[in-house]
PDB file of C-alpha atoms in Angstrom:
ATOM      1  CA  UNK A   1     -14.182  24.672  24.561  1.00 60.00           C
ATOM      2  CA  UNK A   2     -11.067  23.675  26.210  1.00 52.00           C
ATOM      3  CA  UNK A   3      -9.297  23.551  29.767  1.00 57.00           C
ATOM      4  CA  UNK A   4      -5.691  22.742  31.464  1.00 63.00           C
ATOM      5  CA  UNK A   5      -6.153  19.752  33.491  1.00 76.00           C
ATOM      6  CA  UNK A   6      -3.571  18.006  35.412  1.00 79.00           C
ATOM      7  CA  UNK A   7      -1.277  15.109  34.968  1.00 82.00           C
ATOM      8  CA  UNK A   8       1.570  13.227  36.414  1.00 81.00           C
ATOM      9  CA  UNK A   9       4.847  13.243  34.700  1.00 84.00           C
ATOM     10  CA  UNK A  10       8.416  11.101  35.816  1.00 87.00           C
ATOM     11  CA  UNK A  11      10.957  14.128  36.065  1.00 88.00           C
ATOM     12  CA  UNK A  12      13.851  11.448  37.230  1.00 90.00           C
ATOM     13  CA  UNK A  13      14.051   9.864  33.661  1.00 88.00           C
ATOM     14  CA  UNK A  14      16.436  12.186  31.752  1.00 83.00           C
ATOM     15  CA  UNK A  15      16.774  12.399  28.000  1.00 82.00           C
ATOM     16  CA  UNK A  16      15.729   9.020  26.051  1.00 84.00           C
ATOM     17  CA  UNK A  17      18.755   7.767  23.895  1.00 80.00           C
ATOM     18  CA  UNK A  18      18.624   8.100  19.733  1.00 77.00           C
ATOM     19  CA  UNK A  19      16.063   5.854  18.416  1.00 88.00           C
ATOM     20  CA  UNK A  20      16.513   2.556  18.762  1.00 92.00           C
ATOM     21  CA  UNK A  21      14.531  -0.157  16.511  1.00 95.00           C
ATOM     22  CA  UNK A  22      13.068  -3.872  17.183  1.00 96.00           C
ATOM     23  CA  UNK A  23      11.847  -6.370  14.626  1.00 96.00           C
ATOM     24  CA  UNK A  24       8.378  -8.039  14.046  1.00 97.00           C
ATOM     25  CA  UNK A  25       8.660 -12.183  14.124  1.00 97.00           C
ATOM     26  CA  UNK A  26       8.915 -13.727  11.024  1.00 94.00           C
ATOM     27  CA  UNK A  27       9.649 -10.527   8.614  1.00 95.00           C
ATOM     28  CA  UNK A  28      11.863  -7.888   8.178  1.00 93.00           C
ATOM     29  CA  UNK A  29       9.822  -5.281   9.609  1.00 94.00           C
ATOM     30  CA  UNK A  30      11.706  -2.859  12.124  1.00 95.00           C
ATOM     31  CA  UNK A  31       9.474  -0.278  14.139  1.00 96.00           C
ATOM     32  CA  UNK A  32      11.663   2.374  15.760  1.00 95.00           C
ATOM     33  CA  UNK A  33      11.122   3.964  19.653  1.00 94.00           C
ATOM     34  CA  UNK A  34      12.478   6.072  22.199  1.00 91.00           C
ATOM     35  CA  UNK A  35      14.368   4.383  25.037  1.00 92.00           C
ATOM     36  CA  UNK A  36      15.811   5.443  28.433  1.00 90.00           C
ATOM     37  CA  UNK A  37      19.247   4.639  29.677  1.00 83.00           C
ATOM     38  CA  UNK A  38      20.065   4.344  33.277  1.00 76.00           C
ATOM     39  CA  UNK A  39      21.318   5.160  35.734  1.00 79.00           C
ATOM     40  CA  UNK A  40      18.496   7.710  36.295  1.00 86.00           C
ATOM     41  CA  UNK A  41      20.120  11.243  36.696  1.00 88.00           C
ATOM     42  CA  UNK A  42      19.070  11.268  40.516  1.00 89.00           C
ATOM     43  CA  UNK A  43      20.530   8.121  41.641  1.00 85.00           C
ATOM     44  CA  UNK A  44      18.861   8.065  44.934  1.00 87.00           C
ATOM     45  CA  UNK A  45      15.664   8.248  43.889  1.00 87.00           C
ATOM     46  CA  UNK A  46      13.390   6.109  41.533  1.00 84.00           C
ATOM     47  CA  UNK A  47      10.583   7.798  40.198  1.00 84.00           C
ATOM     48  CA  UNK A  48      10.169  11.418  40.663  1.00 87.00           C
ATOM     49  CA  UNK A  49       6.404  12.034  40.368  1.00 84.00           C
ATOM     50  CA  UNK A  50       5.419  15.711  39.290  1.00 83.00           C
ATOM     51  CA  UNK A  51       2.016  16.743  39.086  1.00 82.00           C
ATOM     52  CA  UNK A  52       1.903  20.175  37.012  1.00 82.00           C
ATOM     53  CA  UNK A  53      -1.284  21.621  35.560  1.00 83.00           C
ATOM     54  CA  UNK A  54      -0.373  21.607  32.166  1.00 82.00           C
ATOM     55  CA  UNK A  55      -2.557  19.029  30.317  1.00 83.00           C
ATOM     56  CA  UNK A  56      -4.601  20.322  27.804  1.00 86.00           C
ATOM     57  CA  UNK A  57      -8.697  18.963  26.825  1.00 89.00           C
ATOM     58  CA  UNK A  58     -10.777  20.707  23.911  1.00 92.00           C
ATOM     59  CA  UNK A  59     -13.774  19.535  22.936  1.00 93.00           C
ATOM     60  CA  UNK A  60     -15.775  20.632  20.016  1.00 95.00           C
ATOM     61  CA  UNK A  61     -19.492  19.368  19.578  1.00 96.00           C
ATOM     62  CA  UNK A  62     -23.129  19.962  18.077  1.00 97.00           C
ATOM     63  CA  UNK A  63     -26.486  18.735  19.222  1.00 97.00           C
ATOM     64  CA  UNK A  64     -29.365  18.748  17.196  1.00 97.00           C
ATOM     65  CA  UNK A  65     -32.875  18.078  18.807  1.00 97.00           C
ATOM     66  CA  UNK A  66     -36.253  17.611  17.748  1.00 96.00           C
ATOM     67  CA  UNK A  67     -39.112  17.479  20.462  1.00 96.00           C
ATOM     68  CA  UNK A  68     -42.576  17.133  20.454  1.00 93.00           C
ATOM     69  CA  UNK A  69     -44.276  17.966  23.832  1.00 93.00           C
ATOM     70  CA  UNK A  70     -47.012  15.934  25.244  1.00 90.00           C
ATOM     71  CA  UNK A  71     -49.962  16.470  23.312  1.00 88.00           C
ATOM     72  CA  UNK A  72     -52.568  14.080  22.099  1.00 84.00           C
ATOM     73  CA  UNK A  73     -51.559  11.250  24.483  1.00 85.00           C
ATOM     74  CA  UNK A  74     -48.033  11.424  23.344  1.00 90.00           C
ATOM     75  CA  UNK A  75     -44.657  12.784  23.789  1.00 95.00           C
ATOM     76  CA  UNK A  76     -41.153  12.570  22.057  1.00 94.00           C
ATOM     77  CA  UNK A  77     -37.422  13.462  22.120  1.00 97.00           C
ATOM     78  CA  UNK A  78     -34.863  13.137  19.369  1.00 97.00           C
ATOM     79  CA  UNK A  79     -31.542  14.027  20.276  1.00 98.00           C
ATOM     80  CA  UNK A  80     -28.151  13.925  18.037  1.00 98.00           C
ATOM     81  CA  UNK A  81     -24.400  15.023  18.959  1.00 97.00           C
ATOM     82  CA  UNK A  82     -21.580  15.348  16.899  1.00 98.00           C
ATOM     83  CA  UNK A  83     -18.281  15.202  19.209  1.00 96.00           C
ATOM     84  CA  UNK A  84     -14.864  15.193  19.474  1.00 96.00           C
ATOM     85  CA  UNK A  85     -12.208  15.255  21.972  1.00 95.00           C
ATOM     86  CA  UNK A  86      -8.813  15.634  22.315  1.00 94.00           C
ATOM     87  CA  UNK A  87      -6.313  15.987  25.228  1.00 92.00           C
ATOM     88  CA  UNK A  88      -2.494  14.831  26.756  1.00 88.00           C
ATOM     89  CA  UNK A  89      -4.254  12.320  29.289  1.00 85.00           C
ATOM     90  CA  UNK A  90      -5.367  14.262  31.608  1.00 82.00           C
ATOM     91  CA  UNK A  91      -5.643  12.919  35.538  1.00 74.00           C
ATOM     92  CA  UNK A  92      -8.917  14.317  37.757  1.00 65.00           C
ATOM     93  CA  UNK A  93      -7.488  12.296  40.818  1.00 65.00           C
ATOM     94  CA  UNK A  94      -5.166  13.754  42.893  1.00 59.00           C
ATOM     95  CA  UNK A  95      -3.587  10.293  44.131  1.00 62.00           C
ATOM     96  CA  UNK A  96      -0.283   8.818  44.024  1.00 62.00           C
ATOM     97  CA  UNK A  97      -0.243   6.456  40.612  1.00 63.00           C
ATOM     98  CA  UNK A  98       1.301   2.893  41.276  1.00 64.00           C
ATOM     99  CA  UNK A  99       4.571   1.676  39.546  1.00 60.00           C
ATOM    100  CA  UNK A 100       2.402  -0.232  36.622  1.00 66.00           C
ATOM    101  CA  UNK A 101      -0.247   2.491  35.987  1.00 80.00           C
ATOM    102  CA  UNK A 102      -1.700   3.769  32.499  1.00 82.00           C
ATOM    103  CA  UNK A 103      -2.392   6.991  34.292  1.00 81.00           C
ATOM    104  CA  UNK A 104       0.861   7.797  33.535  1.00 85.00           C
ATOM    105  CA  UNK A 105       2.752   9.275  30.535  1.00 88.00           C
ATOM    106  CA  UNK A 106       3.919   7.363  27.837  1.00 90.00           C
ATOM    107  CA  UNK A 107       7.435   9.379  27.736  1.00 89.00           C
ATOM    108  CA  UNK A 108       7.440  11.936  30.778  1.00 87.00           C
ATOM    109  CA  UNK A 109      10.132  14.186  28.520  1.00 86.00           C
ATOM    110  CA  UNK A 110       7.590  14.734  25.793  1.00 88.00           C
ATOM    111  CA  UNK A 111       4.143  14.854  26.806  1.00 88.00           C
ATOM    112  CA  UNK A 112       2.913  16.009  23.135  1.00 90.00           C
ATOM    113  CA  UNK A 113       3.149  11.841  22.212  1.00 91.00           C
ATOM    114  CA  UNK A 114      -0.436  11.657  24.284  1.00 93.00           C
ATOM    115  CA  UNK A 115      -1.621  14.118  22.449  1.00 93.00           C
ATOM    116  CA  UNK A 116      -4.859  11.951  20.925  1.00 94.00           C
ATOM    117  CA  UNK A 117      -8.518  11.406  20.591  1.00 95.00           C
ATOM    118  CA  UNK A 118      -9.849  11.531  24.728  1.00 93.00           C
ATOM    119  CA  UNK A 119     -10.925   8.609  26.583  1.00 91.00           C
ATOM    120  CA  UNK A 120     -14.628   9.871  26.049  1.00 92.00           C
ATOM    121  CA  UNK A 121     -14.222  10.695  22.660  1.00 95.00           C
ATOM    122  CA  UNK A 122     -17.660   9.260  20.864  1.00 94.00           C
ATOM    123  CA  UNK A 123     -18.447  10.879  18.077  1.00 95.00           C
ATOM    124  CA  UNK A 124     -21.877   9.898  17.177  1.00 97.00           C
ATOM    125  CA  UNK A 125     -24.816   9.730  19.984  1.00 97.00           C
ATOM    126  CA  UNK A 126     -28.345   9.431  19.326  1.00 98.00           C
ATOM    127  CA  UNK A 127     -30.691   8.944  21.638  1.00 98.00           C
ATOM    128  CA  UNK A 128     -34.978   8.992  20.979  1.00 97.00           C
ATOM    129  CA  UNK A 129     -37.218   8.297  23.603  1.00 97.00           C
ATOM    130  CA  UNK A 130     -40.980   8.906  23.803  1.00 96.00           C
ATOM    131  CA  UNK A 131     -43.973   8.125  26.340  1.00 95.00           C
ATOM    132  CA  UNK A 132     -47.484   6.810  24.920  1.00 92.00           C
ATOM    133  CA  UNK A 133     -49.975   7.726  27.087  1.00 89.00           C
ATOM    134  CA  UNK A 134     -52.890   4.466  26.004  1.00 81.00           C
ATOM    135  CA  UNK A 135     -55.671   6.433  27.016  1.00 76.00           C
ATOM    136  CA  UNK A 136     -58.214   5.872  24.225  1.00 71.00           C
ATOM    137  CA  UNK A 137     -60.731   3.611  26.374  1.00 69.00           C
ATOM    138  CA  UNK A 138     -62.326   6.734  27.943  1.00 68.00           C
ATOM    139  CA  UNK A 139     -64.646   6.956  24.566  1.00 71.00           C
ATOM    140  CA  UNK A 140     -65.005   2.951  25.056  1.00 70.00           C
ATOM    141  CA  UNK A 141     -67.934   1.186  27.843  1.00 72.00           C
ATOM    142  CA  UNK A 142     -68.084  -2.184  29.492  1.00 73.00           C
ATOM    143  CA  UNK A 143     -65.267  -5.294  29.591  1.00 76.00           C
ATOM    144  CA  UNK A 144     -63.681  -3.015  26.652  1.00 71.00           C
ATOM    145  CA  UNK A 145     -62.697  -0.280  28.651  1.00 73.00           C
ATOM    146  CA  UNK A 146     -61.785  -1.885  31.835  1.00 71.00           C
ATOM    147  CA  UNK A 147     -59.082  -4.059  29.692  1.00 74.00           C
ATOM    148  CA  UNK A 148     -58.031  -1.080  27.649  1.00 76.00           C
ATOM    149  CA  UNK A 149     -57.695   1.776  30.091  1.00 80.00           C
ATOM    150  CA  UNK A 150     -54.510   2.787  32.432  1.00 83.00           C
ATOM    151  CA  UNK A 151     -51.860   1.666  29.777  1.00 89.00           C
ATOM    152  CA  UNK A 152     -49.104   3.704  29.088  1.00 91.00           C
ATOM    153  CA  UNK A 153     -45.943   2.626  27.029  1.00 94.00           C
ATOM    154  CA  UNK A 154     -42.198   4.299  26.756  1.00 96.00           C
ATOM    155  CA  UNK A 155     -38.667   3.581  25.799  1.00 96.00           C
ATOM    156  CA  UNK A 156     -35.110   5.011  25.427  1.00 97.00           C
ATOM    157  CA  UNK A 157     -33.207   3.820  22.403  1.00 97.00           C
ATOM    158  CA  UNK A 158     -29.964   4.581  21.915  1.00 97.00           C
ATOM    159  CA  UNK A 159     -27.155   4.662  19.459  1.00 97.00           C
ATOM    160  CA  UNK A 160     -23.394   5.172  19.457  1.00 97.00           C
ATOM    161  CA  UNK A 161     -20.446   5.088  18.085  1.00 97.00           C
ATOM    162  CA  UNK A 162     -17.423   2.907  20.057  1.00 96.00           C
ATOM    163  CA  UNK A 163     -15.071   4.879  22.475  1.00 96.00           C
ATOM    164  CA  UNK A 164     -11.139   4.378  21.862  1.00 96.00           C
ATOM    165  CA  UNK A 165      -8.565   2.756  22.896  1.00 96.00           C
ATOM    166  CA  UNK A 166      -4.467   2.021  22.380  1.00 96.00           C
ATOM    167  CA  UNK A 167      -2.311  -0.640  20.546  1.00 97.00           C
ATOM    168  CA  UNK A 168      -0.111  -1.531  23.354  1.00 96.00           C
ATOM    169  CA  UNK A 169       2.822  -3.969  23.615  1.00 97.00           C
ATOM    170  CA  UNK A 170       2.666  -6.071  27.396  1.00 93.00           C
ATOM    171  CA  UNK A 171       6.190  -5.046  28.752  1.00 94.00           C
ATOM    172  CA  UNK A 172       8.538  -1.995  29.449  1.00 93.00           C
ATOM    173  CA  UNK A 173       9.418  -0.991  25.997  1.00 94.00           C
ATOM    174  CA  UNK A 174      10.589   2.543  26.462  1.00 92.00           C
ATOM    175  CA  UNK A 175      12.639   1.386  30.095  1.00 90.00           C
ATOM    176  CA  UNK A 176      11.157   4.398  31.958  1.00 88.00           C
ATOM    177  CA  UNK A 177       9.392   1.426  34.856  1.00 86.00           C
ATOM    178  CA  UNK A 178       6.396   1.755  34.146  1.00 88.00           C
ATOM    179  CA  UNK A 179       4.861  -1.163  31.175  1.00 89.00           C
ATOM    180  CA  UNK A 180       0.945   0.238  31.099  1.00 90.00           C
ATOM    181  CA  UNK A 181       1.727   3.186  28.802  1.00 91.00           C
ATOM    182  CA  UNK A 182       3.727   1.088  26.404  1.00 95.00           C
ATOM    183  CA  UNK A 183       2.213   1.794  22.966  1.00 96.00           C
ATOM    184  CA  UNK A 184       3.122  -0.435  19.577  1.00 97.00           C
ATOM    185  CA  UNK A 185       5.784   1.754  17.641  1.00 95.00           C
ATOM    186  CA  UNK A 186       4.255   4.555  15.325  1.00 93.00           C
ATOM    187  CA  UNK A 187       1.126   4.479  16.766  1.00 94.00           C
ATOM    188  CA  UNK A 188      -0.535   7.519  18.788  1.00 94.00           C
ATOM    189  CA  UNK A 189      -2.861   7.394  21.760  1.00 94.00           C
ATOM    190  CA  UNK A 190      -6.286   5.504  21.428  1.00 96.00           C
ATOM    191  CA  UNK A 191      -5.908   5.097  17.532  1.00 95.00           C
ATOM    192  CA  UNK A 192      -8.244   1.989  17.555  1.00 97.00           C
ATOM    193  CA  UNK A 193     -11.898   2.275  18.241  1.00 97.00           C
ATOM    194  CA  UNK A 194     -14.307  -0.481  19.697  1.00 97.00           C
ATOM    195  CA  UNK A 195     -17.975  -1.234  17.469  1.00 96.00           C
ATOM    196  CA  UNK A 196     -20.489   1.537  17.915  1.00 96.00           C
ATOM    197  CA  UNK A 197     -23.401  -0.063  19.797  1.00 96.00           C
ATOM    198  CA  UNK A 198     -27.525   0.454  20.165  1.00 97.00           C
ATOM    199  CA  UNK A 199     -29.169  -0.466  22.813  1.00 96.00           C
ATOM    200  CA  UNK A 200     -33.478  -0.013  23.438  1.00 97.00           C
ATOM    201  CA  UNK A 201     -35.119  -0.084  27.202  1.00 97.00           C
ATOM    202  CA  UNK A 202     -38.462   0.020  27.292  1.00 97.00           C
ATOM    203  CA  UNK A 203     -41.212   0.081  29.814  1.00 96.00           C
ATOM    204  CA  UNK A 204     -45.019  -1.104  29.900  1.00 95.00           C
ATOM    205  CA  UNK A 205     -47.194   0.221  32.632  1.00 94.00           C
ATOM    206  CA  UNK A 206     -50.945  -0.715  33.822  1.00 92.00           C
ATOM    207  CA  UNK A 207     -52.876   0.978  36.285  1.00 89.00           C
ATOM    208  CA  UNK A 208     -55.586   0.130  38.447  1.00 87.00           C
ATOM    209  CA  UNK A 209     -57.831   2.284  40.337  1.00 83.00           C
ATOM    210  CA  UNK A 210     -58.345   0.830  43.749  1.00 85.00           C
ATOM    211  CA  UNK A 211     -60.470   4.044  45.100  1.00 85.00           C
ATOM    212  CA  UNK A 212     -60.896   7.969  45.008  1.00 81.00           C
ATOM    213  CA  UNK A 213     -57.020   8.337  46.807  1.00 85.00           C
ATOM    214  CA  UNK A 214     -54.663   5.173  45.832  1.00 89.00           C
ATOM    215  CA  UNK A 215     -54.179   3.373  42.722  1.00 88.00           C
ATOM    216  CA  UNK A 216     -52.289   0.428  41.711  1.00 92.00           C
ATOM    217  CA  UNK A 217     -49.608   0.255  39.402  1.00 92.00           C
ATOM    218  CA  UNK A 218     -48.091  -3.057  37.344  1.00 94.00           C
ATOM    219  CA  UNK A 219     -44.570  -2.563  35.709  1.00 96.00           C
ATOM    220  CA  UNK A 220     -42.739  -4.715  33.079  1.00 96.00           C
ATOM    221  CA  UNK A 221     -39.241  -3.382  31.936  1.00 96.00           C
ATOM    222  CA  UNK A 222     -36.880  -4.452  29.855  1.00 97.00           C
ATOM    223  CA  UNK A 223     -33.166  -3.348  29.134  1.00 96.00           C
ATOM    224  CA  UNK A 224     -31.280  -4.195  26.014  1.00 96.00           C
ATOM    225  CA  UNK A 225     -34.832  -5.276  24.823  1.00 96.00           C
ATOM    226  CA  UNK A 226     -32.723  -6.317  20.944  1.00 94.00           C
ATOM    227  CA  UNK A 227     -29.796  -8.979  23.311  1.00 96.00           C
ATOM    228  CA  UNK A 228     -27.474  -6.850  21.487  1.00 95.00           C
ATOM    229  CA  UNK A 229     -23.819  -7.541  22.302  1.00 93.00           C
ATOM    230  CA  UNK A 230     -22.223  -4.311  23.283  1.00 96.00           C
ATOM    231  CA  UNK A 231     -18.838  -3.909  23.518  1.00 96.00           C
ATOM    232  CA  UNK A 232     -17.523  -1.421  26.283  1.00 95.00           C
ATOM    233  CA  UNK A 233     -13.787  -3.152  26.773  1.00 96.00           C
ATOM    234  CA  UNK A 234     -10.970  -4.688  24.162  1.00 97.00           C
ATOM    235  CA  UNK A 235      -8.019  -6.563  25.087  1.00 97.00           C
ATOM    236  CA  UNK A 236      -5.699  -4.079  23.788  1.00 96.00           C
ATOM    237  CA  UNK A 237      -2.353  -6.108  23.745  1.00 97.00           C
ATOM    238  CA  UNK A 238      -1.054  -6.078  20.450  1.00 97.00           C
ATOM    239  CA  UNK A 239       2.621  -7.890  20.929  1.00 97.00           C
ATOM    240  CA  UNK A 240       3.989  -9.429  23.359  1.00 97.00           C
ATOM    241  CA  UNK A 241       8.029  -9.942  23.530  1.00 96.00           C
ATOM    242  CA  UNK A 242      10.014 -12.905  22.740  1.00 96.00           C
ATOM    243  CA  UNK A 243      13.493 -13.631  23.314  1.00 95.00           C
ATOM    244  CA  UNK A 244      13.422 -16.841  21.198  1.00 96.00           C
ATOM    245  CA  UNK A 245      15.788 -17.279  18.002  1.00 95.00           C
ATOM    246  CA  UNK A 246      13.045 -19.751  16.609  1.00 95.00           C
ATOM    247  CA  UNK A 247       9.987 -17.390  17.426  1.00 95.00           C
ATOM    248  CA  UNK A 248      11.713 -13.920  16.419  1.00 96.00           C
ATOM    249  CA  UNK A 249      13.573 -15.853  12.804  1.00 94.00           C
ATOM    250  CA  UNK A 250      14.695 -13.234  11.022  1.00 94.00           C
ATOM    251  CA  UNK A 251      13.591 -10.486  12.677  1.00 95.00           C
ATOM    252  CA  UNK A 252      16.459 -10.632  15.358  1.00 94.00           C
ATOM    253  CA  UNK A 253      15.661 -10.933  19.077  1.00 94.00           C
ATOM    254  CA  UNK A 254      14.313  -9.928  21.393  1.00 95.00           C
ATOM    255  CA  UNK A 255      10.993  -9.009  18.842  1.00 97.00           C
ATOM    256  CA  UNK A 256       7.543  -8.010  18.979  1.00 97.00           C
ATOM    257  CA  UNK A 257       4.742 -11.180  18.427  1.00 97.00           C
ATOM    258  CA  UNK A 258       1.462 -10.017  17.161  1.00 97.00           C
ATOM    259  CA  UNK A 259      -1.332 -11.453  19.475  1.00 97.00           C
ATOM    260  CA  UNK A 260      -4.105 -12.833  18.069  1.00 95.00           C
ATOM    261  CA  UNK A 261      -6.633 -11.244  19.836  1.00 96.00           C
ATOM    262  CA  UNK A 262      -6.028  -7.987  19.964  1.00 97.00           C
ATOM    263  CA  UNK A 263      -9.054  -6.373  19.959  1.00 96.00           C
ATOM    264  CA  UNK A 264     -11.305  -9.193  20.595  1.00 97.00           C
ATOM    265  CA  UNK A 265     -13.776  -7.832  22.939  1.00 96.00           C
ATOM    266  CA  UNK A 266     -13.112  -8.054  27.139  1.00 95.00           C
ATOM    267  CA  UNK A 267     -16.584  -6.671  28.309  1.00 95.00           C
ATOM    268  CA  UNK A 268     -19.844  -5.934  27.440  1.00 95.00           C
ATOM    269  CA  UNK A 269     -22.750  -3.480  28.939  1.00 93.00           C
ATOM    270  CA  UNK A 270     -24.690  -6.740  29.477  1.00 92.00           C
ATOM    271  CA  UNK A 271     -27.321  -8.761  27.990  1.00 94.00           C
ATOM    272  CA  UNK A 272     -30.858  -8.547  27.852  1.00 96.00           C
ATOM    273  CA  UNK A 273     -32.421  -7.850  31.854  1.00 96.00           C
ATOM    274  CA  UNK A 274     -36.156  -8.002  32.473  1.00 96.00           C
ATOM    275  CA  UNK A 275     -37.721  -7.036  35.637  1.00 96.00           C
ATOM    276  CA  UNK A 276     -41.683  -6.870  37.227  1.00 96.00           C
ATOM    277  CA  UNK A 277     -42.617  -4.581  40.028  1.00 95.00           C
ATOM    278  CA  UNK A 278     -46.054  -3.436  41.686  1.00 94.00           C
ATOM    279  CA  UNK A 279     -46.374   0.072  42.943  1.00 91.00           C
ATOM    280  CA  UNK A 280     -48.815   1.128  45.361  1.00 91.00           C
ATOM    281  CA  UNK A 281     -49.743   4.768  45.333  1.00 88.00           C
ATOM    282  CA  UNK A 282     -51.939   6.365  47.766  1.00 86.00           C
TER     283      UNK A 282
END
């Protein structure tokens, strides 16, 4: 399916001069880009913010699922999607962006260059969860079945692929004041992606009968159960600009310095959490 969403776009920028070029330090490398000249063509005015409804999102997808209805003590879900989705960076909020702000165009006089894989493009989701109903000690007598009984057991795993994100360069390449939406030369919107990630949460209940009306109910739950690392954020600076003769050598100046760690990971959906609660129901 797809929709026309909104988006902001700089109509005070004119037309971007023939393409310049800028080196890589240390090699002969040159990656060409679009810059704009001033004086802006309304030279009153800064930016001239347009919001137009003219963005485009499609999104093509296929879920498979398997399910097994409670029977037998026991239930289960499978569930797999195949995704993808592409749009011009679309904007949901209807708010004035600030001068530094990714929610902006890359180059306001041709919005096709954010034409790339969506923010919430994953491709690959699976997600299984089940409940185990432990409720064998009814055919069991004595100590046996007062241990046994009033267990019940059920989780959530699930598995993903990594969401995308830019190669971007940390100042105003293009010149149209704005340095969020600066991309590395030659490279589209969100061409990297970050490592696909599994996470399992599981829960272990035991009740107790207290009378005819109220029961008692022990909970132990545990999220991330495997301490897996998953990566939600990526410090997406790939250069960084230097004006320095000895930093730039034959590559001219100013150039572009690759940054070490680009795409080392920023943030993380957390580590392992446990919790314990008691539930009194009556």
């Amino acid at each position: 399916n797809g929709a026309n969403l909104q988006r902001y776009r700089d109509i005070n920028l004119g037309t971007p001069t023939s393409p310049m070029t800028i080196g890589i330090a240390g090699t002969e490398s040159k990656l060409s880009y679009q810059r704009f000249a001033l004086p802006r063509p309304i030279a009153g005015f800064d930016r001239v913010l347009l919001l137009e409804s003219s963005a485009s999102s499609i999104y093509h997808g296929m879920v498979v699922q398997l399910n097994k209805r409670f029977s037998h003590h026991f239930q289960f879900l499978a569930s797999y999607a195949l995704s993808k989705v592409i749009d011009e960076l679309p904007d949901p909020r209807p708010s004035n962006p600030g001068p530094g702000d990714s929610r902006l165009l890359s180059d306001s006089s041709n919005p096709r260059l954010d034409r790339g894989p969506g923010a919430s493009d994953q491709r690959h989701r699976l997600t299984i969860n089940g409940v185990w109903d432990m409720n064998y000690s009814s055919r069991l007598m004595g100590p046996a079945r007062t241990i046994l009984q009033g267990w019940q057991i059920s989780g959530i795993l699930t598995a993903q692929s990594g969401l995308p994100y830019s190669g971007k360069v940390n100042f105003d390449l293009n010149n149209d004041g704005n340095a969020a939406t600066d991309r590395t030369p030659g490279l589209g919107r969100n061409t990297f992606r970050l490592p696909s990630s599994i996470s399992l949460d599981s829960r272990l209940t035991r009740d107790f009968k207290l009378n005819e009306r109220a029961h008692l109910q022990i909970i132990c739950e545990a999220f991330n159960v495997f301490n897996r690392a998953n990566i939600s954020g990526a410090r997406s600076t790939e250069f960084s600009r230097s004006t320095s003769s000895a930093m730039c050598g034959m590559a001219g100046t100013p150039c572009l310095v690759p940054q070490s760690n680009f795409g080392a990971p920023s943030a993380s959906l957390g580590p392992r959490i446990m919790q314990f609660a008691a539930k009194l129901v009556f």
